[in-house]
Coordinates of C-alpha atoms in Angstrom, one line a residue:
M1 CA 102.9 65.0 111.8
S2 CA 98.6 65.1 111.0
P3 CA 96.6 65.5 114.2
F4 CA 94.6 62.5 112.8
T5 CA 95.0 58.6 112.2
D6 CA 93.3 57.6 109.0
S7 CA 90.7 56.0 111.0
E8 CA 90.3 59.8 112.5
R9 CA 90.2 61.5 109.8
P10 CA 87.1 63.1 108.4
S11 CA 85.0 62.0 106.0
K12 CA 85.8 64.3 103.2
R13 CA 89.0 62.0 101.9
A14 CA 86.4 59.0 102.1
R15 CA 83.9 60.8 99.8
T16 CA 86.5 61.7 97.2
E17 CA 87.5 58.5 96.8
E18 CA 84.1 57.7 96.3
S19 CA 83.5 60.1 94.2
E20 CA 86.7 59.0 92.2
N21 CA 85.5 55.5 92.0
R22 CA 81.9 55.9 91.1
H23 CA 83.6 57.6 87.1
S24 CA 85.3 53.7 86.8
P25 CA 85.9 50.6 86.7
G26 CA 89.0 50.3 85.3
S27 CA 90.2 53.9 84.2
S28 CA 88.1 56.7 85.8
H29 CA 87.7 60.2 84.4
L30 CA 90.5 61.4 87.0
D31 CA 93.2 58.4 86.3
Q32 CA 92.8 59.2 82.4
H33 CA 93.5 62.7 83.6
A34 CA 96.2 62.6 86.0
A35 CA 97.9 60.0 83.6
V36 CA 98.1 62.0 80.5
Q37 CA 98.9 65.8 81.6
I38 CA 100.7 66.1 84.8
V39 CA 100.5 70.2 84.6
D40 CA 97.0 71.0 84.7
E41 CA 95.4 68.7 87.6
D42 CA 92.3 71.1 88.4
L43 CA 89.0 69.6 88.6
S44 CA 86.0 69.9 86.7
D45 CA 83.7 72.5 87.6
R46 CA 81.2 70.1 88.7
E47 CA 83.7 67.7 90.5
E48 CA 85.3 71.0 92.1
V49 CA 81.7 71.9 92.9
D50 CA 81.1 68.3 94.9
I51 CA 84.5 69.0 96.8
V52 CA 84.4 72.1 98.2
D53 CA 80.8 71.4 99.5
V54 CA 81.8 68.4 101.4
A55 CA 85.6 70.1 102.4
A56 CA 83.0 73.2 103.4
R57 CA 82.9 72.2 107.3
G58 CA 86.5 72.0 108.1
S59 CA 88.0 73.9 105.8
D60 CA 90.7 75.1 108.2
L61 CA 91.8 71.6 108.2
Y62 CA 96.0 71.1 108.5
L63 CA 96.2 75.3 108.8
D64 CA 97.6 75.1 112.2
T65 CA 100.1 73.4 110.5
I66 CA 101.8 76.2 108.1
N67 CA 105.0 77.5 108.8
R68 CA 105.4 80.8 107.9
A69 CA 109.3 80.9 108.9
V70 CA 110.1 78.6 105.6
L71 CA 108.2 80.3 103.6
D72 CA 110.5 81.9 100.8
F73 CA 109.2 82.9 97.2
D74 CA 112.3 84.6 96.5
F75 CA 113.5 81.5 94.6
E76 CA 113.0 80.3 90.7
K77 CA 109.8 78.4 90.4
V78 CA 110.6 75.3 89.4
C79 CA 109.7 71.6 90.8
S80 CA 112.4 70.5 93.3
I81 CA 112.1 67.0 91.6
S82 CA 111.4 67.5 88.1
L83 CA 112.8 70.9 87.8
S84 CA 109.8 72.5 85.6
N85 CA 108.4 75.6 85.9
I86 CA 104.9 74.7 84.5
N87 CA 101.9 74.3 87.2
I88 CA 104.2 74.8 90.4
Y89 CA 102.9 75.1 94.1
G90 CA 104.8 75.6 97.4
C91 CA 104.3 73.5 99.9
L92 CA 103.1 75.7 102.8
V93 CA 104.5 73.6 106.0
C94 CA 108.0 72.6 104.2
G95 CA 108.3 75.5 101.7
K96 CA 109.4 73.3 98.9
Y97 CA 108.5 73.6 95.5
F98 CA 106.4 70.5 93.7
Q99 CA 104.5 70.2 90.4
G100 CA 100.9 69.7 89.7
R101 CA 98.8 68.4 92.9
G102 CA 97.1 65.8 90.8
R103 CA 97.2 61.5 92.3
K104 CA 100.3 61.2 90.2
S105 CA 101.8 64.1 90.5
Y106 CA 105.0 65.6 92.7
A107 CA 102.7 67.8 95.7
Y108 CA 100.5 64.4 96.1
A109 CA 103.1 62.5 96.4
H110 CA 104.8 64.5 99.0
S111 CA 101.7 65.1 100.6
I112 CA 101.1 61.2 101.6
H113 CA 104.9 60.8 102.2
D114 CA 105.8 63.6 104.6
D115 CA 102.4 64.0 106.1
H116 CA 102.5 67.7 104.8
H117 CA 98.9 69.3 103.2
V118 CA 98.6 72.7 102.7
F119 CA 100.1 73.7 99.3
I120 CA 99.8 77.0 97.5
N121 CA 99.7 77.9 93.1
L122 CA 103.0 80.0 92.8
E123 CA 101.3 81.5 89.6
S124 CA 97.4 81.9 91.0
T125 CA 98.0 82.1 94.9
K126 CA 95.1 79.7 95.6
V127 CA 96.0 77.2 98.4
Y128 CA 94.5 73.5 97.9
V129 CA 94.9 71.0 100.8
L130 CA 96.4 67.2 99.4
P131 CA 95.7 64.6 99.5
D132 CA 92.2 65.6 99.4
G133 CA 92.8 68.3 96.6
Y134 CA 90.2 70.6 98.1
P135 CA 90.1 74.4 97.8
V136 CA 90.9 76.6 101.1
S137 CA 89.8 79.8 101.1
D138 CA 90.3 81.7 105.0
P139 CA 91.4 85.1 105.5
S140 CA 94.3 84.3 107.2
L141 CA 95.8 82.9 104.6
E142 CA 95.9 86.5 102.7
D143 CA 99.4 87.5 104.2
I144 CA 100.9 84.1 102.6
S145 CA 99.5 85.0 99.2
F146 CA 100.2 88.7 99.6
V147 CA 103.9 87.6 100.2
L148 CA 103.9 85.3 97.2
A149 CA 102.2 88.2 94.8
P150 CA 102.5 92.0 96.5
S151 CA 100.0 94.3 95.1
F152 CA 99.9 98.5 95.0
T153 CA 97.6 101.1 95.0
A154 CA 98.2 104.3 93.2
T155 CA 97.5 105.8 96.7
A156 CA 100.2 103.9 98.3
V157 CA 102.5 104.5 96.2
A158 CA 102.1 107.9 96.0
T159 CA 103.6 108.4 99.7
L160 CA 107.0 106.0 98.7
S161 CA 109.7 109.2 97.8
S162 CA 107.9 111.7 100.5
P163 CA 108.7 112.0 104.2
T164 CA 105.3 110.3 105.1
H165 CA 106.9 107.0 104.0
L166 CA 109.8 107.7 107.0
A167 CA 106.9 107.8 109.8
K168 CA 106.1 104.6 111.3
P169 CA 108.4 101.6 111.0
F170 CA 107.2 98.4 110.0
Y171 CA 108.2 95.2 111.2
D172 CA 108.8 91.0 109.5
L173 CA 107.7 88.0 111.3
S174 CA 111.0 88.3 113.7
S175 CA 109.6 92.0 114.8
K176 CA 112.3 93.5 113.3
P177 CA 112.0 96.7 111.9
Y178 CA 112.4 97.8 108.4
L179 CA 111.9 100.3 106.2
P180 CA 110.3 99.2 102.6
G181 CA 112.3 99.9 99.9
Y182 CA 115.1 100.3 101.7
I183 CA 116.1 96.5 102.6
G184 CA 119.3 94.0 102.2
L185 CA 119.4 91.9 98.7
N186 CA 121.4 88.8 99.2
N187 CA 124.9 88.4 97.9
I188 CA 124.2 84.9 96.5
K189 CA 127.9 84.3 95.2
R190 CA 129.5 87.5 93.4
N191 CA 126.7 89.6 92.3
D192 CA 126.9 92.6 94.6
Y193 CA 127.8 95.0 91.3
M194 CA 124.2 94.2 90.3
N195 CA 122.4 94.8 93.6
V196 CA 123.4 98.1 93.8
V197 CA 122.3 98.9 90.0
V198 CA 119.1 97.0 91.5
H199 CA 118.4 99.4 94.1
S200 CA 119.1 102.2 92.3
L201 CA 116.8 102.0 89.8
L202 CA 113.4 100.7 92.1
H203 CA 114.4 104.0 93.2
V204 CA 113.4 106.1 90.0
A205 CA 110.0 106.7 91.1
P206 CA 108.7 107.1 87.6
L207 CA 110.2 103.4 86.8
R208 CA 109.8 102.3 90.5
D209 CA 105.7 103.3 90.1
Y210 CA 105.2 101.7 87.2
L211 CA 106.9 98.3 88.1
L212 CA 104.2 98.5 91.4
L213 CA 101.5 99.5 89.5
S214 CA 101.7 96.3 86.8
H215 CA 100.2 94.2 85.9
F216 CA 101.9 92.1 83.3
G217 CA 101.0 89.2 81.4
A218 CA 102.1 85.6 80.2
K219 CA 103.1 87.4 77.0
Q220 CA 105.3 89.6 78.6
P221 CA 109.0 88.7 78.6
E222 CA 110.0 87.0 81.6
L223 CA 113.0 89.4 82.2
V224 CA 110.2 92.4 82.5
K225 CA 108.4 89.9 84.5
R226 CA 110.8 89.2 87.1
F227 CA 112.3 92.7 87.7
A228 CA 108.3 94.2 88.7
A229 CA 108.6 91.4 90.9
L230 CA 111.3 91.8 92.4
A231 CA 110.9 95.9 92.8
K232 CA 107.4 94.6 94.3
K233 CA 109.3 92.8 97.0
V234 CA 111.9 95.1 97.9
W235 CA 109.0 97.8 98.2
N236 CA 106.5 95.1 100.3
P237 CA 105.2 96.5 103.8
R238 CA 104.3 92.9 104.9
L239 CA 107.3 91.1 104.4
F240 CA 108.2 88.1 106.2
K241 CA 111.7 89.0 106.5
S242 CA 113.3 92.1 105.9
Q243 CA 115.6 90.9 103.3
V244 CA 115.1 89.8 100.2
S245 CA 116.8 87.5 97.1
P246 CA 117.3 88.9 94.5
H247 CA 118.0 85.0 92.8
E248 CA 115.2 84.7 90.8
F249 CA 115.1 87.9 88.4
L250 CA 119.3 87.0 88.8
Q251 CA 119.2 84.0 86.8
E252 CA 117.0 85.5 84.1
V253 CA 119.6 87.8 83.7
G254 CA 122.2 85.4 82.6
R255 CA 120.0 83.9 80.1
A256 CA 118.9 87.3 78.6
S257 CA 122.3 88.6 78.7
G258 CA 123.6 85.1 77.3
G259 CA 125.6 84.7 80.3
K260 CA 127.7 88.0 80.3
F261 CA 125.9 88.9 83.6
R262 CA 127.0 86.3 85.9
M263 CA 126.0 85.9 89.6
E264 CA 129.4 84.2 90.6
V265 CA 131.7 86.3 88.9
Q266 CA 132.3 90.2 89.7
G267 CA 131.5 92.6 87.0
D268 CA 131.3 96.3 86.8
P269 CA 127.9 97.3 88.0
A270 CA 128.1 100.5 84.6
E271 CA 127.9 98.0 82.3
F272 CA 125.6 96.3 83.5
L273 CA 123.5 99.4 84.0
G274 CA 124.1 100.2 80.8
W275 CA 122.9 96.2 79.7
I276 CA 120.0 96.2 81.9
I277 CA 118.3 99.8 80.7
N278 CA 118.4 98.9 77.0
Q279 CA 117.4 95.2 77.1
L280 CA 114.0 96.9 79.2
H281 CA 113.8 99.0 76.7
K282 CA 113.5 96.5 74.0
D283 CA 111.1 94.2 76.5
L284 CA 108.8 96.6 76.8
G285 CA 107.8 97.6 73.8
G286 CA 110.4 100.5 73.2
T287 CA 111.6 101.2 69.7
K288 CA 114.3 104.4 68.6
R289 CA 111.7 106.6 69.2
K290 CA 112.5 108.8 71.9
N291 CA 110.2 108.7 75.3
S292 CA 108.9 104.9 73.2
S293 CA 109.1 103.0 76.8
I294 CA 109.7 104.5 80.4
M295 CA 113.1 103.9 80.4
F296 CA 113.9 106.3 77.4
S297 CA 111.7 108.8 79.1
T298 CA 112.9 108.8 82.0
F299 CA 116.8 108.6 81.2
Q300 CA 117.2 109.6 77.5
G301 CA 118.7 112.9 76.7
E302 CA 120.8 114.4 73.7
V303 CA 123.9 115.4 73.3
R304 CA 125.7 117.5 70.4
M305 CA 129.7 116.1 69.1
E306 CA 131.7 118.5 67.6
V307 CA 134.7 116.7 66.2
Q308 CA 137.7 118.2 64.2
Q309 CA 141.2 117.0 63.0
V310 CA 144.1 117.7 64.9
V311 CA 146.8 119.8 62.7
V312 CA 149.6 120.0 64.7
R313 CA 150.7 124.1 64.4
P314 CA 154.6 125.1 63.9
E315 CA 154.1 127.7 66.2
A316 CA 152.7 125.8 69.1
A317 CA 154.9 125.6 72.4
E318 CA 155.8 122.2 73.8
N319 CA 153.3 122.5 76.0
D320 CA 150.0 124.1 74.3
K321 CA 147.2 121.7 73.9
P322 CA 145.8 121.3 70.6
R323 CA 142.7 124.0 70.2
F324 CA 139.5 124.2 67.8
D325 CA 140.1 125.9 65.1
I326 CA 137.2 127.6 63.7
D327 CA 139.0 127.9 59.9
R328 CA 138.7 124.5 59.4
E329 CA 136.0 121.6 59.0
I330 CA 133.9 120.8 61.7
K331 CA 131.8 117.8 61.4
T332 CA 128.6 118.2 64.0
S333 CA 126.6 115.6 64.8
T334 CA 123.6 115.1 67.6
S335 CA 122.9 111.6 69.6
P336 CA 120.7 110.3 72.5
F337 CA 122.7 109.6 75.4
L338 CA 121.5 107.3 78.8
F339 CA 124.3 108.0 80.9
L340 CA 126.9 111.0 80.8
A341 CA 130.6 109.5 81.1
V342 CA 132.7 111.9 83.1
D343 CA 136.2 111.5 83.2
L344 CA 138.4 112.5 86.0
P345 CA 141.8 114.2 86.6
P346 CA 144.9 112.0 86.1
P347 CA 145.8 110.5 90.1
P348 CA 149.3 110.9 91.3
L349 CA 151.9 108.8 90.0
F350 CA 153.2 108.3 94.2
Q351 CA 150.3 107.1 96.6
D352 CA 151.1 106.7 100.0
A353 CA 148.7 103.4 101.3
V354 CA 148.2 105.1 104.8
E355 CA 148.2 108.8 104.4
K356 CA 144.7 109.2 103.1
N357 CA 145.6 112.8 102.6
I358 CA 147.2 112.6 99.3
I359 CA 143.7 111.2 97.6
P360 CA 142.9 114.2 95.0
Q361 CA 139.7 115.6 95.2
V362 CA 137.6 117.3 92.7
G363 CA 134.6 118.9 92.5
I364 CA 131.4 117.9 90.3
H365 CA 131.6 121.2 88.2
T366 CA 135.1 120.7 87.5
V367 CA 134.7 117.5 86.1
L368 CA 131.5 118.2 84.4
T369 CA 133.1 121.0 82.4
K370 CA 133.6 117.9 79.3
Y371 CA 129.5 119.5 78.5
D372 CA 130.1 122.8 78.8
G373 CA 130.3 123.1 74.7
V374 CA 134.1 124.4 74.8
T375 CA 136.7 122.4 76.5
T376 CA 138.2 120.1 74.3
Q377 CA 139.0 116.3 74.8
A378 CA 142.2 114.1 72.3
S379 CA 139.9 111.4 71.4
D380 CA 142.0 108.3 73.3
S381 CA 140.1 105.8 70.8
D382 CA 142.2 102.6 69.2
H383 CA 140.5 103.1 65.8
N384 CA 142.4 104.7 63.0
E385 CA 139.6 106.9 62.2
S386 CA 139.5 108.2 65.7
R387 CA 142.9 109.0 65.9
G388 CA 144.3 112.6 65.9
Q389 CA 140.8 114.1 66.2
L390 CA 139.6 116.8 68.8
R391 CA 136.3 116.2 70.7
R392 CA 134.0 119.2 72.5
F393 CA 130.4 118.3 73.7
K394 CA 127.0 120.0 75.0
C395 CA 123.7 118.7 76.2
Q396 CA 120.9 119.3 73.6
R397 CA 118.6 117.8 76.0
L398 CA 118.2 116.9 79.9
P399 CA 116.4 113.8 80.5
P400 CA 114.4 113.8 84.2
Y401 CA 116.9 111.5 85.4
I402 CA 120.7 112.1 84.7
I403 CA 122.8 109.1 85.0
L404 CA 126.5 109.9 85.7
H405 CA 129.4 107.6 85.4
Y406 CA 133.0 108.7 86.6
K407 CA 135.3 106.6 84.7
R408 CA 138.1 105.1 87.5
F409 CA 139.2 102.6 85.7
T410 CA 141.5 102.3 82.8
K411 CA 143.5 99.6 81.2
N412 CA 147.4 99.7 80.1
N413 CA 149.4 97.5 78.5
F414 CA 149.7 95.8 81.6
V415 CA 147.1 96.2 83.9
E416 CA 144.1 97.9 84.9
E417 CA 144.4 101.2 86.6
K418 CA 141.6 102.5 89.0
N419 CA 141.7 106.2 89.5
P420 CA 141.2 107.0 93.5
T421 CA 140.0 110.5 92.8
I422 CA 137.1 112.0 95.6
V423 CA 134.6 114.2 93.7
N424 CA 133.0 116.6 95.8
F425 CA 129.6 117.1 95.3
P426 CA 126.1 118.9 96.4
L427 CA 123.0 116.6 97.7
R428 CA 120.7 119.2 96.5
G429 CA 120.7 121.6 93.9
V430 CA 123.4 120.8 91.2
D431 CA 122.6 123.2 88.1
F432 CA 123.1 121.6 84.9
R433 CA 122.5 124.7 82.7
D434 CA 125.9 125.6 81.7
Y435 CA 126.1 122.1 80.1
L436 CA 122.7 122.7 78.1
E437 CA 122.0 124.2 75.2
A438 CA 118.7 124.2 74.4
P439 CA 115.4 126.3 73.9
T440 CA 113.8 128.5 76.9
S441 CA 111.2 125.7 76.4
H442 CA 113.2 123.3 77.6
P443 CA 112.1 121.8 81.7
H444 CA 114.7 124.1 84.0
T445 CA 118.3 122.0 84.7
V446 CA 118.3 121.4 88.8
Y447 CA 118.7 118.3 89.8
D448 CA 119.1 116.6 93.2
L449 CA 120.7 113.4 94.0
V450 CA 118.6 110.0 94.3
A451 CA 121.3 106.9 94.5
N452 CA 125.3 107.0 94.8
I453 CA 126.8 103.6 93.9
T454 CA 130.7 103.4 95.3
H455 CA 133.5 101.3 94.7
E456 CA 135.5 100.2 97.4
S457 CA 138.9 98.7 97.3
I458 CA 142.4 98.0 99.1
A459 CA 144.4 101.4 98.8
G460 CA 146.1 102.1 95.6
T461 CA 146.1 102.6 91.8
T462 CA 146.1 99.5 90.4
R463 CA 141.9 97.7 90.2
D464 CA 141.3 94.6 92.9
K465 CA 138.5 92.8 91.2
E466 CA 138.9 89.6 94.4
N467 CA 138.3 92.6 97.1
T468 CA 136.2 95.3 95.5
V469 CA 133.0 96.1 97.6
W470 CA 129.8 98.0 96.1
K471 CA 127.8 99.7 98.5
V472 CA 125.0 102.2 97.3
Q473 CA 123.4 105.2 99.5
L474 CA 119.6 105.9 98.9
R475 CA 117.8 109.0 99.8
A476 CA 114.6 108.5 101.4
G477 CA 112.1 111.1 101.1
A478 CA 113.1 114.4 99.9
G479 CA 113.4 118.5 99.9
G480 CA 116.4 118.0 102.4
G481 CA 116.5 118.7 106.0
D482 CA 114.6 117.1 108.3
N483 CA 112.1 115.5 105.3
E484 CA 114.9 113.5 103.9
K485 CA 117.5 110.9 105.2
W486 CA 120.2 108.5 103.9
F487 CA 120.8 104.9 103.6
Q488 CA 123.8 102.8 102.5
I489 CA 123.1 99.5 102.0
Q490 CA 125.5 96.4 101.0
D491 CA 124.1 93.2 100.4
L492 CA 122.3 92.7 103.6
I493 CA 123.6 95.7 105.7
V494 CA 121.5 98.3 105.5
E495 CA 122.5 101.6 108.0
E496 CA 121.4 105.0 108.2
I497 CA 124.6 107.6 107.1
R498 CA 124.9 110.7 107.8
K499 CA 124.4 113.2 104.8
E500 CA 128.1 114.5 105.0
M501 CA 130.0 111.2 104.8
I502 CA 128.1 110.7 101.4
F503 CA 130.8 112.5 99.2
L504 CA 133.9 110.6 100.9
G505 CA 133.3 107.4 98.7
E506 CA 134.5 106.7 95.5
S507 CA 131.7 107.9 93.5
F508 CA 131.4 105.4 90.4
L509 CA 127.8 105.7 89.3
Q510 CA 124.9 108.7 90.1
I511 CA 121.3 108.8 89.0
W512 CA 120.5 112.8 89.6
E513 CA 116.5 113.7 89.8
R514 CA 115.3 116.6 88.4
R515 CA 113.9 119.4 90.7
P516 CA 109.9 119.9 90.4
D517 CA 109.1 123.5 88.9
R518 CA 107.4 124.5 92.4
Q519 CA 111.0 123.9 93.9
E520 CA 113.4 126.0 91.3
G521 CA 112.9 129.0 93.5
E522 CA 114.9 127.1 96.3
M523 CA 117.9 126.8 93.8
H524 CA 119.9 129.6 95.3
V525 CA 119.2 128.6 98.8
Q526 CA 120.0 125.3 98.2
A527 CA 123.0 124.8 95.9
D528 CA 125.7 125.6 99.3
A529 CA 123.3 123.3 101.1

């Protein structure tokens, strides 16, 4: 409740009412303005100066009623009554959203009926006291504005991938320590498959920095603006609570994807990752040209594919695999890629749900031989023109960040099967040189792991979507050794993980970062680390 009764309120309200009465009898200027356009309730310059001048003597009135513990700016900014998203104000006492602030607006009515008086414009971050209508400028409100719309400097962003970022903990309102960038994301219904992709992308330094330093205007597509806003919240060093809800961003994902990716239905992280990269590329003005957006300049490479029709040789033994014949026609094409699909060796026919030691393991370089330009694969396409074909691949250009997709799920006539094979890999120093055919001017080919998305479900070889758990393991700091830590995030659960535990899960997606030139000399030392 307000500390003042109507008779005790300062003269600001009386002065405001007198100012309104001077404009009428009958229909005042303010009455007409409120009746015609509820979504734009700002006073004219003359009127605002008059009210500010009166209000200046007590601009801190009602600020002690603000309740920061209930403020949550993660949800879609729509009026709780009209469901409009135009000219929305947040009540800083109860956290609800209302449209407008004029005398016929929902925020105005809320201020009278509920005795809540401090509101923030969710677009401009300006704070007003209602029903009086005067703006408030007070340094104590700056933390609220920053949580609503975090901002970053180039200097602050430059340290996020360095050991400096790990040097000191940050604290939320409840004094809980957290590390910006490594915080929980709410699993609203079944959106864990999107959460792990969001985290992975927001730890790719060029994309992260681009989003954190962005200032998108009204003309920018909504998906881009909401993804940038989510990035700033995830990396916010001044959070009120050490978790973020991706609700606002995921609602726009549902709309932009035509309902293909929804919060309430379990999905495939690889499909979502491919869609979000392409959609952001398009929304940022990207074209088919390479490097035409931050998405393509970060993730797009080129691969050469050679195709030849299979001819059954009469002298071939029963178990002989078909191979390329250099004397026959070979069709060659080069195409861009955003991630490299990696095939796993077939799982065992029989698997014990208890004894884990029968789950096969394979090294990363073994599965990457698909791209050595020598190893052949028979096409598994259902298209008639692709049947009976042999293919082999070799990269022509590697991007700064390589995304690997381990193909764990295959469909047959009855069920969708899961391949539980464990992939062994070092965290640092994987050399992709054997999978590249490029001039010597090509950047070097040593990569370090940044993000690892893992799949978990009940033991067996049948895919179980209902009990699927998606987790992401993220690098903090860089350079290996004590300079580098790893965190595992499953929705709201954030925990530091030992490095040797990372490759024990069923890796599904990985993001590898090209090592800076100055570290190339470390390659042979770190390759076996």
